[in-house]
Short mmCIF file of C-alpha atoms in Angstrom, two decimals:
data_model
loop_
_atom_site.label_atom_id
_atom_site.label_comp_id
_atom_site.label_asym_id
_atom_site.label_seq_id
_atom_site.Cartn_x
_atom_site.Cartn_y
_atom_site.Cartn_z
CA UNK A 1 0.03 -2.91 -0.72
CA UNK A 2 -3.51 -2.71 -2.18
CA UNK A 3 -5.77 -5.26 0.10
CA UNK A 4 -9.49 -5.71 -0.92
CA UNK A 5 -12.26 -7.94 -2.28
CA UNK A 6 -13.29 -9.45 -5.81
CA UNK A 7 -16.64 -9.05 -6.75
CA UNK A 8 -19.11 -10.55 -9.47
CA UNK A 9 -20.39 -8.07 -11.53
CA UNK A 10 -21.51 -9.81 -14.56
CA UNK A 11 -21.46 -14.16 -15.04
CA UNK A 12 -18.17 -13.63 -16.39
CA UNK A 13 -16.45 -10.44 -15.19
CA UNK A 14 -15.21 -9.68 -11.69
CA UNK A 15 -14.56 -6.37 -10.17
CA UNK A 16 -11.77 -5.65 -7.64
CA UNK A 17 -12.57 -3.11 -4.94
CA UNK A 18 -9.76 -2.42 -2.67
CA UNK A 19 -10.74 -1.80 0.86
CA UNK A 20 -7.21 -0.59 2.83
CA UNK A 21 -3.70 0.93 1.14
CA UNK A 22 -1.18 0.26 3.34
CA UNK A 23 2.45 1.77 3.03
CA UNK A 24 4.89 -1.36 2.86
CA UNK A 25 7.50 0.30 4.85
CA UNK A 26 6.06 1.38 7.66
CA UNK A 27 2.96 -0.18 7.92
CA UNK A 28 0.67 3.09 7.88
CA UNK A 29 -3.13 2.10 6.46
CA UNK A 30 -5.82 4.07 5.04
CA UNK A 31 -9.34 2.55 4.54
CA UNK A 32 -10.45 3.25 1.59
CA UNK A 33 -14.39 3.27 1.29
CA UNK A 34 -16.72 3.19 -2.03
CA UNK A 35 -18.46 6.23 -3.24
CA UNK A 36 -16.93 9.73 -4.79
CA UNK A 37 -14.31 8.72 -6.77
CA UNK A 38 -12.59 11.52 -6.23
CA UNK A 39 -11.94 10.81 -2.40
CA UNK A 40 -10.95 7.26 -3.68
CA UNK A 41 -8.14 8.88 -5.53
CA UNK A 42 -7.29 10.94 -3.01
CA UNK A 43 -6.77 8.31 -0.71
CA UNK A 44 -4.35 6.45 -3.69
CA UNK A 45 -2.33 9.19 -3.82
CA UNK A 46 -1.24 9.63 -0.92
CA UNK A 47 0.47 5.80 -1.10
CA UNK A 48 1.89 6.04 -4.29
CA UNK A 49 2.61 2.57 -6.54
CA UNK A 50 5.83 2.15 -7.28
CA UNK A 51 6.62 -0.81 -10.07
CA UNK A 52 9.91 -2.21 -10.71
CA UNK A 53 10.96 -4.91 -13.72
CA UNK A 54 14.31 -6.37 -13.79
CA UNK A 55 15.63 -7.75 -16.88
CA UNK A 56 18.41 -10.73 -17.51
CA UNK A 57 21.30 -11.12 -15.97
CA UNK A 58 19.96 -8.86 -12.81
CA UNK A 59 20.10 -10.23 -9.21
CA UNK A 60 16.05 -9.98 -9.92
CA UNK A 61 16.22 -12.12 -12.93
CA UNK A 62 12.56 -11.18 -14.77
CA UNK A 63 10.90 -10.38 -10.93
CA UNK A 64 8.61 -7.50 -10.98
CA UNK A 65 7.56 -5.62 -7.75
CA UNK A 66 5.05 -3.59 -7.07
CA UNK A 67 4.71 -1.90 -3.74
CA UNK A 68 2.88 1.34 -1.98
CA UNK A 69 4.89 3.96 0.51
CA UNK A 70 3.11 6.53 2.04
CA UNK A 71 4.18 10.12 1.15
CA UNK A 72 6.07 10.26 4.71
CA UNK A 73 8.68 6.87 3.28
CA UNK A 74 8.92 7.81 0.02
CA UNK A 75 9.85 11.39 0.91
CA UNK A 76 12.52 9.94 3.33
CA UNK A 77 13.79 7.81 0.50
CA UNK A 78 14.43 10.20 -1.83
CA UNK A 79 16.24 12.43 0.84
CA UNK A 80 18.39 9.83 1.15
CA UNK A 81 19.48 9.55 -2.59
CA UNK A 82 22.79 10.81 -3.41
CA UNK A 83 21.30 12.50 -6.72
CA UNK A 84 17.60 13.36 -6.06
CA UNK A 85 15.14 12.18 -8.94
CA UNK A 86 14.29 15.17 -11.79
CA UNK A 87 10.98 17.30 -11.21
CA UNK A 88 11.64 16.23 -7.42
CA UNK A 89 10.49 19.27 -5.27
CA UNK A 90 8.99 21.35 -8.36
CA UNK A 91 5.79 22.33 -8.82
CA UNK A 92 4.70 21.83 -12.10
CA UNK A 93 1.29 23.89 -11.50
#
């Protein structure tokens, strides 16, 4: 979960600038604060987006989620997949 503030830029346009990632598992929260972008993307990594559309006919009926886990959950979650996900545990570098 991405929590932060709209902001004016232009008469028309508004800018989003998240302040806090928090991992919707467990609750863990980073503050994110403005400046090198690089840290800023640092900081999103380590809570990873994960998006999710269901089509007809699914329990989720056209729903889409969207949701962060920190690196901690989502590891645990994959451990406890029956077939782990391909690339998982490879370095591609």
């Amino acid at each position: 979960m991405i929590r932060g503030e709209n902001r004016r830029v232009t008469r028309y346009d508004v800018e989003f600038v998240a302040k806090t990632i928090t991992c919707n598992k467990c609750g863990k929260s980073a503050e994110i604060k403005e400046g090198d972008a690089s840290d800023i993307q640092f900081k999103l990594e380590e809570f990873p987006t994960i998006e999710l559309g269901f089509g007809y006919g699914s329990k989720w009926d056209t729903e889409r989620w969207s949701f962060n886990l920190c690196e901690e959950c989502l590891e645990s979650l994959v451990d406890s997949f029956a077939h782990k996900p391909d690339g998982y545990g490879e370095d591609y570098y």
